[in-house]
XYZ file of C-alpha atoms in Angstrom:
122
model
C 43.214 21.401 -5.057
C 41.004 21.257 -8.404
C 38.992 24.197 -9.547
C 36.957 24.468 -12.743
C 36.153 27.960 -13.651
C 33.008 28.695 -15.984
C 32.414 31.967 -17.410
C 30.177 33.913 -19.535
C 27.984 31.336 -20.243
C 25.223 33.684 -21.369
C 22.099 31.529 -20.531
C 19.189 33.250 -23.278
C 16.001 31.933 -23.271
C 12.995 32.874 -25.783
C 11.993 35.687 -23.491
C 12.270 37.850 -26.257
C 14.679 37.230 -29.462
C 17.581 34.827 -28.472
C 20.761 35.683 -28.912
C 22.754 32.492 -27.835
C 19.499 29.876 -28.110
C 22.748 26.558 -27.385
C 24.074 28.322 -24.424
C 21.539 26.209 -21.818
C 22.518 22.779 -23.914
C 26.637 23.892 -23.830
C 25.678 24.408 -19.897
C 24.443 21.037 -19.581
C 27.229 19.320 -21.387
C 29.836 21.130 -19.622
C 27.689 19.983 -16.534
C 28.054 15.962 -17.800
C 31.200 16.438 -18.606
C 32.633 17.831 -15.507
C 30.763 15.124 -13.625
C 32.121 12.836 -15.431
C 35.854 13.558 -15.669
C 36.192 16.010 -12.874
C 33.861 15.010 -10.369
C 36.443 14.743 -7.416
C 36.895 18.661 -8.270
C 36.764 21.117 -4.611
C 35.160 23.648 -6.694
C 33.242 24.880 -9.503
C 32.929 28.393 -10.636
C 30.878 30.148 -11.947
C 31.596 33.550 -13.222
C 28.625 36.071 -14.908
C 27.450 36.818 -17.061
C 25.524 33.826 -15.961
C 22.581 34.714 -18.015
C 22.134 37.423 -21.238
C 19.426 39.444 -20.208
C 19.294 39.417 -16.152
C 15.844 41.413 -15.916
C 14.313 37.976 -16.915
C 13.842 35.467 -14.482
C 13.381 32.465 -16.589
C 17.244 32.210 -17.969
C 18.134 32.482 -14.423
C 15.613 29.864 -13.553
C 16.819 27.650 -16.188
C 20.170 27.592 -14.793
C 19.264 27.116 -11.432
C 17.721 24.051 -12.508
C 20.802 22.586 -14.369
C 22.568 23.039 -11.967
C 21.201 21.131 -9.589
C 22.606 18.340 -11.398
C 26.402 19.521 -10.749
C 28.240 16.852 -8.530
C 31.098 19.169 -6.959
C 29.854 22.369 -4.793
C 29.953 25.109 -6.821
C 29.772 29.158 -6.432
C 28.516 31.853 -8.736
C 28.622 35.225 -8.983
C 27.558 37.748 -11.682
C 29.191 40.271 -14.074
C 27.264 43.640 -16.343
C 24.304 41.428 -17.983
C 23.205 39.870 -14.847
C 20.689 41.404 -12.517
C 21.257 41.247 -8.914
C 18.076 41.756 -7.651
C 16.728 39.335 -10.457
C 19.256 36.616 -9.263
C 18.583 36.909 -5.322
C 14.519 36.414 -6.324
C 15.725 33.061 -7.852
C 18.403 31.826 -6.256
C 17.360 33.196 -2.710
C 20.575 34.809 -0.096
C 22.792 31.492 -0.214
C 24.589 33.098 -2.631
C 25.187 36.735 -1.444
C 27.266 37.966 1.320
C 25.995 39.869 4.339
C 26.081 43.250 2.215
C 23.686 41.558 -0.735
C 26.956 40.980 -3.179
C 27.179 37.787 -5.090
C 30.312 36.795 -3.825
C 31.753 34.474 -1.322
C 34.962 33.020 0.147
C 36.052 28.896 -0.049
C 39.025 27.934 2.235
C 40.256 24.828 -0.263
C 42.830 22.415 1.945
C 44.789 26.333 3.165
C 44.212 27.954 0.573
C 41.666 30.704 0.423
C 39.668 31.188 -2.563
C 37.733 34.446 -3.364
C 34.372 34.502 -5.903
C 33.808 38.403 -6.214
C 31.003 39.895 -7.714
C 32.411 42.169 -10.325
C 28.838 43.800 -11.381
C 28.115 47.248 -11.176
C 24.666 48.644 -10.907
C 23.902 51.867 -12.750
């Protein structure tokens, strides 16, 4: 079984000042590169906080869009800067489990891999 695990990748877009203005460009090289060299991977992870600010839609947007170029199947979920109700507007219920979590379970070859939404809402 292969995993990669991405984390914290902090997508900022000019929505207001950026903090991390590379973050989308380190996305899509990490993206290349893991098609590239790990393409024959079961999984790809992808751990929040996906974007900086999660009221904004357009980080969350942007990522959504690179990652349609990601070979292996991949799985997100969210941690404190992301929004959950931003994120299901984008990215729609494929993501979330029957209670509205961004979290899911992969059965890899026997062994079972949990993606748990570790946000919190306030």
């Amino acid at each position: 079984m292969k995993l990669v695990v991405l984390s914290d990748i902090h997508i900022d877009l000019p929505v207001e000042d950026q903090k991390y203005p590379d973050n989308l460009a380190r996305l899509e090289t990490a993206i290349d590169r893991i098609n590239t060299a790990y393409s024959e991977a079961d999984l790809v992870v992808i751990a929040g906080d996906l974007v900086d600010r999660g009221r904004f839609a357009a980080p969350y947007e942007a990522l959504r869009e690179a990652l349609e170029s990601l070979s292996p199947r991949h799985a997100l979920t969210i941690g404190n800067h992301d929004d959950r109700d931003t994120f299901c507007r984008v990215f729609g219920q494929a993501h979330c489990d029957e209670n509205g979590f961004i979290q899911s379970a992969h059965n890899l070859d026997g062994t079972h891999v949990l993606v748990l939404d570790s946000a919190t809402d306030a």
